[in-house]
Short mmCIF file of C-alpha atoms in Angstrom, two decimals:
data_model
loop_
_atom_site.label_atom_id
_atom_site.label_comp_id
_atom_site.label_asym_id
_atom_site.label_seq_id
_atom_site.Cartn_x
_atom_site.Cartn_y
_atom_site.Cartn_z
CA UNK A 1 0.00 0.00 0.00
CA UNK A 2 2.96 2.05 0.66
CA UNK A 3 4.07 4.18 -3.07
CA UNK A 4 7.86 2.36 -2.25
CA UNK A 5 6.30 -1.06 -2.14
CA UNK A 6 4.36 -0.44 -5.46
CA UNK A 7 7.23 0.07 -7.91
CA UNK A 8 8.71 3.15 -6.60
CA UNK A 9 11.25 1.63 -4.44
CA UNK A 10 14.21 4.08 -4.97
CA UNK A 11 12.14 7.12 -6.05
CA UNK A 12 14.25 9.99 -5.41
CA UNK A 13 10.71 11.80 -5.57
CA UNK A 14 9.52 10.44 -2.67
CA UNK A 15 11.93 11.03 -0.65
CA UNK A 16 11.74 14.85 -1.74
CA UNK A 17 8.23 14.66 -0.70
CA UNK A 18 8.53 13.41 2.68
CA UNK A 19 11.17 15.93 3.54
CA UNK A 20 9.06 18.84 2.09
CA UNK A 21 6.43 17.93 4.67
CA UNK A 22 7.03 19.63 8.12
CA UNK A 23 5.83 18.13 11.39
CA UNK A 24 4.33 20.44 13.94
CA UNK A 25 4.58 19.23 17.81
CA UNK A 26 1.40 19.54 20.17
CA UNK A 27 -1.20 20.44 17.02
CA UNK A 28 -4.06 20.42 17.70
CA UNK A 29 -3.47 19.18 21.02
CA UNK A 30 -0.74 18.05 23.13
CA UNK A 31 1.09 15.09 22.36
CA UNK A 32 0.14 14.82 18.81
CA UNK A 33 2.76 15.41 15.60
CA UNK A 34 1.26 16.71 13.58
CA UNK A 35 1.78 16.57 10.00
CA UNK A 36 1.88 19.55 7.91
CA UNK A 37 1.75 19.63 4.25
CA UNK A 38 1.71 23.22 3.54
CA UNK A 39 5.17 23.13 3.17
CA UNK A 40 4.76 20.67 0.49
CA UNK A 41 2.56 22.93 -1.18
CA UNK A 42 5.43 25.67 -1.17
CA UNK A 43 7.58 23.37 -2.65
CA UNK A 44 6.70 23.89 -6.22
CA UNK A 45 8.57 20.09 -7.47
CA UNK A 46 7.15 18.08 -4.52
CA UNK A 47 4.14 19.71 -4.65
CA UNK A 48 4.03 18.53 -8.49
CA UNK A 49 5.65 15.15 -8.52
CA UNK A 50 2.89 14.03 -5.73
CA UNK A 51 0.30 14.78 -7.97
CA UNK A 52 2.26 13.31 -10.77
CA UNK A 53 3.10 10.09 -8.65
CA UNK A 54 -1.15 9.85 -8.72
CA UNK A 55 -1.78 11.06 -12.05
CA UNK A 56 0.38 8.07 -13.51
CA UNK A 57 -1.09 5.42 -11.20
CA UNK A 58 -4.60 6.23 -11.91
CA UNK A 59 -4.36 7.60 -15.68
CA UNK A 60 -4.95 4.45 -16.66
CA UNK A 61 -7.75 2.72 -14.67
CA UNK A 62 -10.69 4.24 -15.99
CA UNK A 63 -11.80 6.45 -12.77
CA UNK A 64 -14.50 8.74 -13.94
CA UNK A 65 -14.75 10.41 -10.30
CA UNK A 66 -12.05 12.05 -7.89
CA UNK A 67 -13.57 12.21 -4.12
CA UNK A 68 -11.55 14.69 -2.15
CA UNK A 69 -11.98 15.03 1.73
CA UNK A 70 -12.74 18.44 2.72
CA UNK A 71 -10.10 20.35 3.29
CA UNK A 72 -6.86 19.59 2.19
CA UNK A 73 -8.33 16.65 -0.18
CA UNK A 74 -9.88 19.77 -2.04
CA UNK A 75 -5.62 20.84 -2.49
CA UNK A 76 -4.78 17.48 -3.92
CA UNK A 77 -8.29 15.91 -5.55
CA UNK A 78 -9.02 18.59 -8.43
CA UNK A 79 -5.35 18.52 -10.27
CA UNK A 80 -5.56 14.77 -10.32
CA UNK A 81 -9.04 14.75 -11.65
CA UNK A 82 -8.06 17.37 -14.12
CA UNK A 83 -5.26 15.11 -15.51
CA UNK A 84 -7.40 12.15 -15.79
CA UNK A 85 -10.36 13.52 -16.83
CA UNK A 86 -12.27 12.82 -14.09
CA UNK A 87 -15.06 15.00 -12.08
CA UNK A 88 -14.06 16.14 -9.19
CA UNK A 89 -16.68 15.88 -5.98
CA UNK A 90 -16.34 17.74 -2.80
CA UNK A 91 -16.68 15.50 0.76
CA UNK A 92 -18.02 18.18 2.99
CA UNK A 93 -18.69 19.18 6.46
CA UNK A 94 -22.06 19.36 7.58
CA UNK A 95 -24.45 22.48 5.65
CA UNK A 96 -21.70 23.28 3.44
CA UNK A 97 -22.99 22.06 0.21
CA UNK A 98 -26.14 23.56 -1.33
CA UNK A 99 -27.77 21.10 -2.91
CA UNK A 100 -29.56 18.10 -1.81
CA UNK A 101 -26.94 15.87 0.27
CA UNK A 102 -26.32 12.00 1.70
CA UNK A 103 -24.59 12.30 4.96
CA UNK A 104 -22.61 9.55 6.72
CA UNK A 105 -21.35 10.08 10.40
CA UNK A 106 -18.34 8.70 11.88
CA UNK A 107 -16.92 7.96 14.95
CA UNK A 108 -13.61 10.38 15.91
CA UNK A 109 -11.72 9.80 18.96
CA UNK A 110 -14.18 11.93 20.81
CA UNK A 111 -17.93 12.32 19.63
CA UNK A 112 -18.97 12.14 15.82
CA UNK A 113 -18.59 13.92 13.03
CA UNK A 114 -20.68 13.87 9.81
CA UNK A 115 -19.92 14.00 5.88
CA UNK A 116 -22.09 14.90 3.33
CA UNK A 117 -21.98 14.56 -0.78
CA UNK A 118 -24.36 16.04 -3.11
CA UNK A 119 -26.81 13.91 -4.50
CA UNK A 120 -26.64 13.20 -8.21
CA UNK A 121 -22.57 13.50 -7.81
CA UNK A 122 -21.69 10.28 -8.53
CA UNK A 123 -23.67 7.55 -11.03
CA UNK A 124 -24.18 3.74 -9.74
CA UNK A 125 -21.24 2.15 -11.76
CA UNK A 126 -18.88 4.85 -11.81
CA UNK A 127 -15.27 3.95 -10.46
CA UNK A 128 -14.31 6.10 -8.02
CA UNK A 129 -11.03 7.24 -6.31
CA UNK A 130 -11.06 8.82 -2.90
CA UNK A 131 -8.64 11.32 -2.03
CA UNK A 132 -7.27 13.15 1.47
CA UNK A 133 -3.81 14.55 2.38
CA UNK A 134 -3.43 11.91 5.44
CA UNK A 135 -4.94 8.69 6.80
CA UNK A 136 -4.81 8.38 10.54
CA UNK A 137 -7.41 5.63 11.78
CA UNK A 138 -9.65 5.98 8.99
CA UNK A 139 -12.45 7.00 9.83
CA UNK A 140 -13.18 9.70 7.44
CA UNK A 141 -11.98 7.31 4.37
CA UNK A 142 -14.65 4.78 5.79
CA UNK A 143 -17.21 7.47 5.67
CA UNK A 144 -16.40 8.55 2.47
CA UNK A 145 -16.32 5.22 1.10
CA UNK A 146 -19.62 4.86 2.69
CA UNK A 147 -21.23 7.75 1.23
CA UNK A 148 -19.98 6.47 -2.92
CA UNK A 149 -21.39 3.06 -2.16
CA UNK A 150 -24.63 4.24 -0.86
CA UNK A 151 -25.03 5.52 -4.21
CA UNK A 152 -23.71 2.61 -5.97
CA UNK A 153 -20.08 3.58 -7.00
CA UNK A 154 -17.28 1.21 -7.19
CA UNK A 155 -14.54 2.72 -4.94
CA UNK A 156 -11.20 1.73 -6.65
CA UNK A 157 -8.96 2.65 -4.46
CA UNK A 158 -8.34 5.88 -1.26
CA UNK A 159 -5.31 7.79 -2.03
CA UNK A 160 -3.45 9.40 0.70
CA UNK A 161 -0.22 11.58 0.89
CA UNK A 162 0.80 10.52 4.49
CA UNK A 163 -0.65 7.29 6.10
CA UNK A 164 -0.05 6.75 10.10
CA UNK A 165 1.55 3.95 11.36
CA UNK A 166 -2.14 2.59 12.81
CA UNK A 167 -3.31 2.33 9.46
CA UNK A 168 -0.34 0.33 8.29
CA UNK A 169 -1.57 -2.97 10.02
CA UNK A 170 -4.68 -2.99 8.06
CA UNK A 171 -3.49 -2.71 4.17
CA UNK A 172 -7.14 -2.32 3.38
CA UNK A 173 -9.88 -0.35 4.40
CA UNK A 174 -13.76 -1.48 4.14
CA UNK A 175 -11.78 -4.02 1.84
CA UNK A 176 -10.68 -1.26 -0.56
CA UNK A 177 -7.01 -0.51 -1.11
CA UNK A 178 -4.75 1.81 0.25
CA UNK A 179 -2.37 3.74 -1.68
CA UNK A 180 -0.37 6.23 0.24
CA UNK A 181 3.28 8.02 -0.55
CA UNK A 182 4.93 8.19 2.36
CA UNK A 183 5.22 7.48 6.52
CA UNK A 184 5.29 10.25 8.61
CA UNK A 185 8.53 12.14 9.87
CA UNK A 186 9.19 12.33 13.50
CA UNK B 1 -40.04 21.73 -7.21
CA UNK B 2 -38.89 18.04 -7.12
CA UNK B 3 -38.89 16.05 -10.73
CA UNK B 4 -39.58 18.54 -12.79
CA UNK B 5 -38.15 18.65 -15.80
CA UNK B 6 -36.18 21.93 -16.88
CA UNK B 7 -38.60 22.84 -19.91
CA UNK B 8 -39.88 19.51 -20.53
CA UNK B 9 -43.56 20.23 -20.17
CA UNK B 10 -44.03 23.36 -21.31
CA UNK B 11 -46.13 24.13 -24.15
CA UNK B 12 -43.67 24.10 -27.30
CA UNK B 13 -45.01 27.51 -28.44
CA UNK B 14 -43.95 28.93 -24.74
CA UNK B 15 -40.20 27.58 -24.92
CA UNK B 16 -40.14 28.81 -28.62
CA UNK B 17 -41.27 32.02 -27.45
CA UNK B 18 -38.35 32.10 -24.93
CA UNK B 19 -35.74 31.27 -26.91
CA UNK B 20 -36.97 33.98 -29.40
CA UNK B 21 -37.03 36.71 -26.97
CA UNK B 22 -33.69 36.08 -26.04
CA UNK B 23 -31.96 35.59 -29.60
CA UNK B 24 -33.68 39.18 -30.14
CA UNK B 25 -31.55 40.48 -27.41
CA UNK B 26 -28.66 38.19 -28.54
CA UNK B 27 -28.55 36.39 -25.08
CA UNK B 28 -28.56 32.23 -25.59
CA UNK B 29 -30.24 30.71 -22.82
CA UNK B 30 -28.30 27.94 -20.81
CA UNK B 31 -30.75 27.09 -18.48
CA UNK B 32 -33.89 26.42 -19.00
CA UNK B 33 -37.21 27.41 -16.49
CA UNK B 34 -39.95 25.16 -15.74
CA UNK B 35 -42.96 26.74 -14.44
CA UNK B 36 -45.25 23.93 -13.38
CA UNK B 37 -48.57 25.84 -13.15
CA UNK B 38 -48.30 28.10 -16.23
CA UNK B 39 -49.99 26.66 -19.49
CA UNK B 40 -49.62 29.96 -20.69
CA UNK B 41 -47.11 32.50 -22.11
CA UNK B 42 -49.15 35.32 -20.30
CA UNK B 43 -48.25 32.97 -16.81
CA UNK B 44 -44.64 32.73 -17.52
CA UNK B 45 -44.46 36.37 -18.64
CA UNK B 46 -46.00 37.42 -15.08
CA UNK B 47 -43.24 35.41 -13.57
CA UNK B 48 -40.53 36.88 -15.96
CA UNK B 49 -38.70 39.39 -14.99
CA UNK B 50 -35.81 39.82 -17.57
CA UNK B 51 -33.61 42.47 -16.13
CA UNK B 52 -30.85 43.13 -18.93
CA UNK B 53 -27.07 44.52 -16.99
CA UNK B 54 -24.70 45.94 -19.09
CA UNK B 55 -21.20 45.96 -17.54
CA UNK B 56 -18.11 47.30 -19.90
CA UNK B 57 -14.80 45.19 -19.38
CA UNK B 58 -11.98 45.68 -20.13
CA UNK B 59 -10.45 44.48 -23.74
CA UNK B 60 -14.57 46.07 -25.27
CA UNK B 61 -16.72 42.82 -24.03
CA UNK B 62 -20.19 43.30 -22.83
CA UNK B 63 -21.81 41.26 -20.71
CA UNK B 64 -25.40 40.39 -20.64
CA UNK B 65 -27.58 38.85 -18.15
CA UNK B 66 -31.40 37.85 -17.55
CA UNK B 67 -32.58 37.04 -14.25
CA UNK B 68 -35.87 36.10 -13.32
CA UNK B 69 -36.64 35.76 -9.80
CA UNK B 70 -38.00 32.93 -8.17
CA UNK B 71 -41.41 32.72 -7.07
CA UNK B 72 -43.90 29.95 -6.93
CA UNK B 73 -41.86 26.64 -7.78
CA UNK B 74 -40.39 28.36 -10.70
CA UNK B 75 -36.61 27.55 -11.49
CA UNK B 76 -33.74 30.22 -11.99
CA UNK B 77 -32.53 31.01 -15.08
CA UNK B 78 -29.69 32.23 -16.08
CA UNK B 79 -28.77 33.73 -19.82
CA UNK B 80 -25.13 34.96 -20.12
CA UNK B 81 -23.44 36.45 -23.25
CA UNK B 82 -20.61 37.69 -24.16
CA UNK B 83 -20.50 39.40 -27.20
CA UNK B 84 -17.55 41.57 -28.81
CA UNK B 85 -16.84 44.85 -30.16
CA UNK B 86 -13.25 43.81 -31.31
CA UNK B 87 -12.39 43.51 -35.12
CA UNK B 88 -12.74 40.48 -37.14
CA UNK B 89 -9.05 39.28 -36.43
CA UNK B 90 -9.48 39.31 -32.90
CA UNK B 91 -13.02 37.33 -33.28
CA UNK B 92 -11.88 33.94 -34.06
CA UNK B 93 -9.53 33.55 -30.53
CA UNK B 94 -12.47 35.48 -28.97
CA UNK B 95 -15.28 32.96 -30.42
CA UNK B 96 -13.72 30.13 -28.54
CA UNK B 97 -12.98 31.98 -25.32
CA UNK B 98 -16.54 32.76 -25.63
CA UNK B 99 -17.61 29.43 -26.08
CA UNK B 100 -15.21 28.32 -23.34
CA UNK B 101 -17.27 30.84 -20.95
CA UNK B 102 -20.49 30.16 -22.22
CA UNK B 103 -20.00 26.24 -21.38
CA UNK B 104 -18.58 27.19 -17.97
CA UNK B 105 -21.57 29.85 -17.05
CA UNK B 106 -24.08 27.11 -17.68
CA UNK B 107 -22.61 24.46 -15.67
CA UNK B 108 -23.12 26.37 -12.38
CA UNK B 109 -26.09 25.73 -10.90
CA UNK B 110 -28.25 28.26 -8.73
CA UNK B 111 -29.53 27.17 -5.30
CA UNK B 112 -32.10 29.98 -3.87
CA UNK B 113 -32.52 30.23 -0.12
CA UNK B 114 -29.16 29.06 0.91
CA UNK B 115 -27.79 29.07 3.17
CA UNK B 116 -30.59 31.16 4.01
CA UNK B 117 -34.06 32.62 2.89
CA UNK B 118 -33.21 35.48 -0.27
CA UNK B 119 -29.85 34.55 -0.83
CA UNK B 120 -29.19 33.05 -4.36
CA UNK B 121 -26.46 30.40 -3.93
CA UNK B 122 -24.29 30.18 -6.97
CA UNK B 123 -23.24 26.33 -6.83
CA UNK B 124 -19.84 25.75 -8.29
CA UNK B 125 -19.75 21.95 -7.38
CA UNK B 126 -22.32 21.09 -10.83
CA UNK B 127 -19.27 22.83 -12.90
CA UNK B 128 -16.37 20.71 -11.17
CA UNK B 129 -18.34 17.28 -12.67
CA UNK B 130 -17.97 18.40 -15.79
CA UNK B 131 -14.50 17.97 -16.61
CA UNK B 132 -14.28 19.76 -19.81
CA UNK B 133 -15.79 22.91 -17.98
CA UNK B 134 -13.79 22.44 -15.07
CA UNK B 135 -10.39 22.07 -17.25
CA UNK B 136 -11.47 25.45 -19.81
CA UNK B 137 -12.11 27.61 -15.97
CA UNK B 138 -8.40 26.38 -15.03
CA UNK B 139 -7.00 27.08 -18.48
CA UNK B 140 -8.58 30.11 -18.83
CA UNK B 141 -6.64 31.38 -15.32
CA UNK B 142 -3.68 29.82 -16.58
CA UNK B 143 -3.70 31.94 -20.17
CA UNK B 144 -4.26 35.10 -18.38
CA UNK B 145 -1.20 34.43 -15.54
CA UNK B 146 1.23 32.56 -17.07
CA UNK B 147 4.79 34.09 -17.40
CA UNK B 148 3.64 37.00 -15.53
CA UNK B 149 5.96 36.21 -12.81
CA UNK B 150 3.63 34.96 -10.04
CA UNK B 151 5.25 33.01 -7.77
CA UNK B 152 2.40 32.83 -4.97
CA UNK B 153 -1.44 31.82 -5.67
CA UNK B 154 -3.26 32.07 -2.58
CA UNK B 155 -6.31 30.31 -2.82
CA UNK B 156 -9.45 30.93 -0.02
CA UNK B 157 -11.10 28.44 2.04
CA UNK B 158 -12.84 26.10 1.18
CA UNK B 159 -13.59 26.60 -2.48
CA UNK B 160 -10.35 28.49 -3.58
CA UNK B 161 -8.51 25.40 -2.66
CA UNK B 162 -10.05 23.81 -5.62
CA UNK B 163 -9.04 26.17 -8.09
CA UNK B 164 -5.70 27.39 -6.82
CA UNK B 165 -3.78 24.29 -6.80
CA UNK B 166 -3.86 23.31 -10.34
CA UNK B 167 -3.75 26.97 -11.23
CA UNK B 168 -0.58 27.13 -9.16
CA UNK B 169 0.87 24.15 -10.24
CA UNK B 170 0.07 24.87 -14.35
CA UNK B 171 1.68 28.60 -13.78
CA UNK B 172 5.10 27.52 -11.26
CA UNK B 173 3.87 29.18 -8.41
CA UNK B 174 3.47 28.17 -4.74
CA UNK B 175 0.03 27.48 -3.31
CA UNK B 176 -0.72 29.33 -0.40
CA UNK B 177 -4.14 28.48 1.66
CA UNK B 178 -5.69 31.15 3.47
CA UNK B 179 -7.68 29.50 6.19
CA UNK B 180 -10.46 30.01 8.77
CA UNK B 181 -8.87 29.97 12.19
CA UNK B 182 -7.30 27.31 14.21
CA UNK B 183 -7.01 25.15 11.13
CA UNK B 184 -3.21 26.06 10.60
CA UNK B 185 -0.76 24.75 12.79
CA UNK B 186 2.11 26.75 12.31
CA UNK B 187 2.46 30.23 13.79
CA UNK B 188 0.61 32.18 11.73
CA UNK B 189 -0.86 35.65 11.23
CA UNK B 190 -4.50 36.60 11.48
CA UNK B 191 -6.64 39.70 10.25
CA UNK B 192 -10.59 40.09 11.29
CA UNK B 193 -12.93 41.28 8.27
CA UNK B 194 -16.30 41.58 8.39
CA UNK B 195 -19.09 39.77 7.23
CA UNK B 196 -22.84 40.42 6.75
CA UNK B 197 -23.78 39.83 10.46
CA UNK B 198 -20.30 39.53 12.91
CA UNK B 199 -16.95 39.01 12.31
CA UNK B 200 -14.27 36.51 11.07
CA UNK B 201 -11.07 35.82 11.23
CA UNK B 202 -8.23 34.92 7.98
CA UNK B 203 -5.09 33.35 8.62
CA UNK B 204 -2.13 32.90 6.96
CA UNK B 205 1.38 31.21 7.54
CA UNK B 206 3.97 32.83 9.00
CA UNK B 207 7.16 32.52 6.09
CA UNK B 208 4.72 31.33 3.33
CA UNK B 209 5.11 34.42 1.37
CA UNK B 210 8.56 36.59 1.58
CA UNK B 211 8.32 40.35 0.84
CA UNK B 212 8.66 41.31 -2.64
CA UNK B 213 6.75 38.18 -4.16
CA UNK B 214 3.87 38.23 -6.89
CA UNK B 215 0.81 36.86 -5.64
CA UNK B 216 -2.41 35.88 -7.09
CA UNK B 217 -5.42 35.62 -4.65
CA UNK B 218 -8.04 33.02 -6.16
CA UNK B 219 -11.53 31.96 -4.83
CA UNK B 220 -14.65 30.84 -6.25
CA UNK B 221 -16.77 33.89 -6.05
CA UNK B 222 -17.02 37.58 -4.71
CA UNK B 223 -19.30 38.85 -3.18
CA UNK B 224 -19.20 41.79 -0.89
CA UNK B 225 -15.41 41.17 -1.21
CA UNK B 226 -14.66 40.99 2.61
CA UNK B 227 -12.93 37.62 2.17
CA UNK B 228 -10.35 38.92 -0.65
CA UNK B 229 -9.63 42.39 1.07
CA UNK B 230 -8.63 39.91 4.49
CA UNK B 231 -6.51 38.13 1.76
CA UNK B 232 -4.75 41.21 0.56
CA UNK B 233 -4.64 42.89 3.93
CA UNK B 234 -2.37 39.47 4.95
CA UNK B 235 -0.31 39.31 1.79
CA UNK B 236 0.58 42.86 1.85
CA UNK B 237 1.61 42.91 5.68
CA UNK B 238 4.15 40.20 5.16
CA UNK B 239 5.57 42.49 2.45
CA UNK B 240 4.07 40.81 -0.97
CA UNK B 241 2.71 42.76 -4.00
CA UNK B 242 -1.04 41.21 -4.75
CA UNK B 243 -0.96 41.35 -8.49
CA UNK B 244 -4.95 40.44 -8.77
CA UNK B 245 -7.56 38.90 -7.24
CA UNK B 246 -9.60 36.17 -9.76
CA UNK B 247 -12.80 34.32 -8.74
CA UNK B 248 -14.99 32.80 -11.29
CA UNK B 249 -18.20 34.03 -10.30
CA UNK B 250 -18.79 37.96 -9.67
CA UNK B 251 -22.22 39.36 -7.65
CA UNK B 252 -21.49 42.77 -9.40
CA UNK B 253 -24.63 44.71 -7.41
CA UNK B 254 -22.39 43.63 -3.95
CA UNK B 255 -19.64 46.34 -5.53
CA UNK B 256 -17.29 44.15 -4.22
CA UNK B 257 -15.00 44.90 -6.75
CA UNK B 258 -15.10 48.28 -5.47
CA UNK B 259 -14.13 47.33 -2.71
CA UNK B 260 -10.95 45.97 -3.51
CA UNK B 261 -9.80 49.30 -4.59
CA UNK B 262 -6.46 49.72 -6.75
CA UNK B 263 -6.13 46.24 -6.73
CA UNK B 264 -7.44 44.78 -10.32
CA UNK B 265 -10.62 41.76 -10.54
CA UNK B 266 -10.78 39.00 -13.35
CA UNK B 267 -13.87 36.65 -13.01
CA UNK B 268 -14.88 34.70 -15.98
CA UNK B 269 -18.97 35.08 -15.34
CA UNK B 270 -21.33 37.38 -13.71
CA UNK B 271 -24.14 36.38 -11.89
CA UNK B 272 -26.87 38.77 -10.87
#
């Protein structure tokens, strides 16, 4: 699931991308690292050759939608979906889109959150990629898997920049594959 | 309003009678109304209300617009135009930018009362499933800003995230998010604008612009243009020259673009 096991074992890219990403002690709350990838968008080649690193992988496979996570899946969805040709729909918070929605909650480490898609988005049939900047447990991936298969999509694979070691037991998630670039820097 | 059919019922006299009134006033409709209880023209015509905006921009095009309000189930429509006064050699690269806009304007669909009762929500999402729209509004960006030396675009939450990044990444410039607060968790710095009702709060990263840099601020729409003057107001304090703000959608009876001052507008479509 990792980008190094999948053929791009040596990829100086990779490494360029990992070390464009900063970590952040304490955010949003004590204890946690977290993972920043503003400073990958600042890097103009990283920034680039992780979308390329996607773009190549999923040219080719016949995905006709590109789910990003709101927010930072917004950042990495649309210039993948541009380059494949794909539509683009935006995974939002609660009463943030317009239009008539399906909403899925989730379980987070405290509480529940919700996410909602438009309806009429996605076709039954279509083959769908979802997209986010990290994976930590996966709950929002579930959700948004949750959400295209309510409609009857056929979620290909979830696309990540950064996936946390807790996710790396699993491989899968809701049975779909995992395809993420790199682990997370200390 | 559910399952109606844009059009689909209507007499075929009343949607030729449309579509004749607007080729008079050289407007081609995109979208179509469906009035549910009108049988005839005389309904509809109670329930039209074409109100015709000219606004001058710059390079001679004219912009036209019908609106028709929504009462009583009836759907928005929207006509936009855009029609030249350039000579004949500048026509044929005009035709297909035209075209180009025309597709985009009618793949944005128009929500009324959200988020709340009066407010006309222009909905960008029905123009990012349509690839070929959604790849003309990014090329389109990149014509106008490429090899202009922009090194920043700094795109607004949560909708300029979706257009800044491939603009950004077409053009060689760094994408810069300009976020509601608490979401960033470097240090950052924050500016208050106002909104409608209240306050809010913009912030940016501390060392994600240096003084002296070119910056583009992109989002999906102005309105009152609050957001973008919070924008400028944080690009300019760390130093950076804002070389335009672009949206895709313009409200131009907000005058937000008046609001912006000195500092230039581009939006591909107006929306009344």
């Amino acid at each position: 699931m990792f980008a190094r096991e999948n053929g791009l074992h040596g990829d100086p890219r990779l490494r360029g991308i990992s070390e464009a990403i900063r970590v952040v002690p304490d955010f949003p709350k004590p204890g946690i690292m977290f993972q920043d990838i503003t400073t990958l968008l600042l890097d103009r080649k990283a920034f680039k050759d992780s979308v390329d690193i996607f773009v190549d992988r999923y040219r080719d496979m016949n995905i006709s939608v590109v789910a990003g996570v709101e927010a930072r899946g917004f950042m990495f969805g649309p210039p993948i979906a541009l380059a494949i040709g794909a539509k683009f729909v935006p995974l939002r918070k609660p009463k943030k889109l317009p239009g008539e929605v399906i909403s899925e909650n989730y379980v987070l480490e405290y509480g529940t959150d919700c996410l909602e898609m438009h309806v009429g988005a996605v076709q039954p049939g279509e083959r769908a990629l979802v997209i986010d900047d990290l994976v930590a447990t996966g709950g929002t991936l579930s959700a948004a898997i949750n959400l295209l298969e309510r409609v009857g999509a056929d979620v290909v694979e979830c696309a990540c920049v950064i996936g946390l070691p807790k996710i790396k037991e699993e491989r899968r998630l809701n049975g779909k594959p995992l395809y993420i670039l790199v682990e997370p820097r200390e | 309003m559910a399952g109606v059919a844009a059009g689909g019922h209507l007499k075929p006299q009343i949607q030729r009678t449309i579509a004749q009134r607007c080729k008079r006033h050289e407007i081609t409709i995109s979208a179509y109304a469906a009035a549910p209880n009108s049988s005839s023209f005389r309904d509809l015509n109670q329930h039209l209300h074409l109100r015709k905006r000219d606004q001058p921009n710059r390079g001679g095009l004219f912009r036209q617009i019908c609106h028709r309000p929504n009462r009583g189930g009836l759907f928005r429509q929207i006509c936009h135009s855009a029609y030249s006064f350039n000579t004949k050699a500048e026509m044929a690269s005009k035709d297909d930018k035209d075209q180009r806009l025309a597709t985009i304007a009618s793949t944005i669909r128009v929500i009324p009362d959200f988020p709340k009762p009066g407010i006309i929500f222009q909905d960008i999402t029905t123009l990012l499933l349509n690839p070929k729209a959604f790849k003309d509004t990014i090329d389109l960006f990149v014509e106008r800003y490429r090899g202009k030396d922009i090194s920043v675009v700094a795109g607004i939450e949560a909708r300029g995230f979706i257009f800044g990044p491939p603009i950004a990444l077409a053009i060689g410039a760094k994408f810069v998010p300009m976020r509601k607060p608490n979401r960033l968790p470097g240090e950052v710095i924050s500016e208050e604008y106002s909104l409608e009702y209240g306050k809010d709060i913009m912030e940016m990263h501390v060392g994600a612009v240096q003084a002296g840099e070119h910056v583009l601020v992109i989002d999906d729409l102005i309105a009152t243009g609050g957001s973008l003057c919070a924008a400028i107001r944080l690009l300019e304090r760390v130093g950076a020259e804002v070389v335009e703000c672009a949206c895709v959608i313009e409200l131009p009876e907000l005058k937000g673009r008046d609001r912006l001052g000195d500092k230039p507008l581009f939006v591909l479509v107006n929306a009344a």
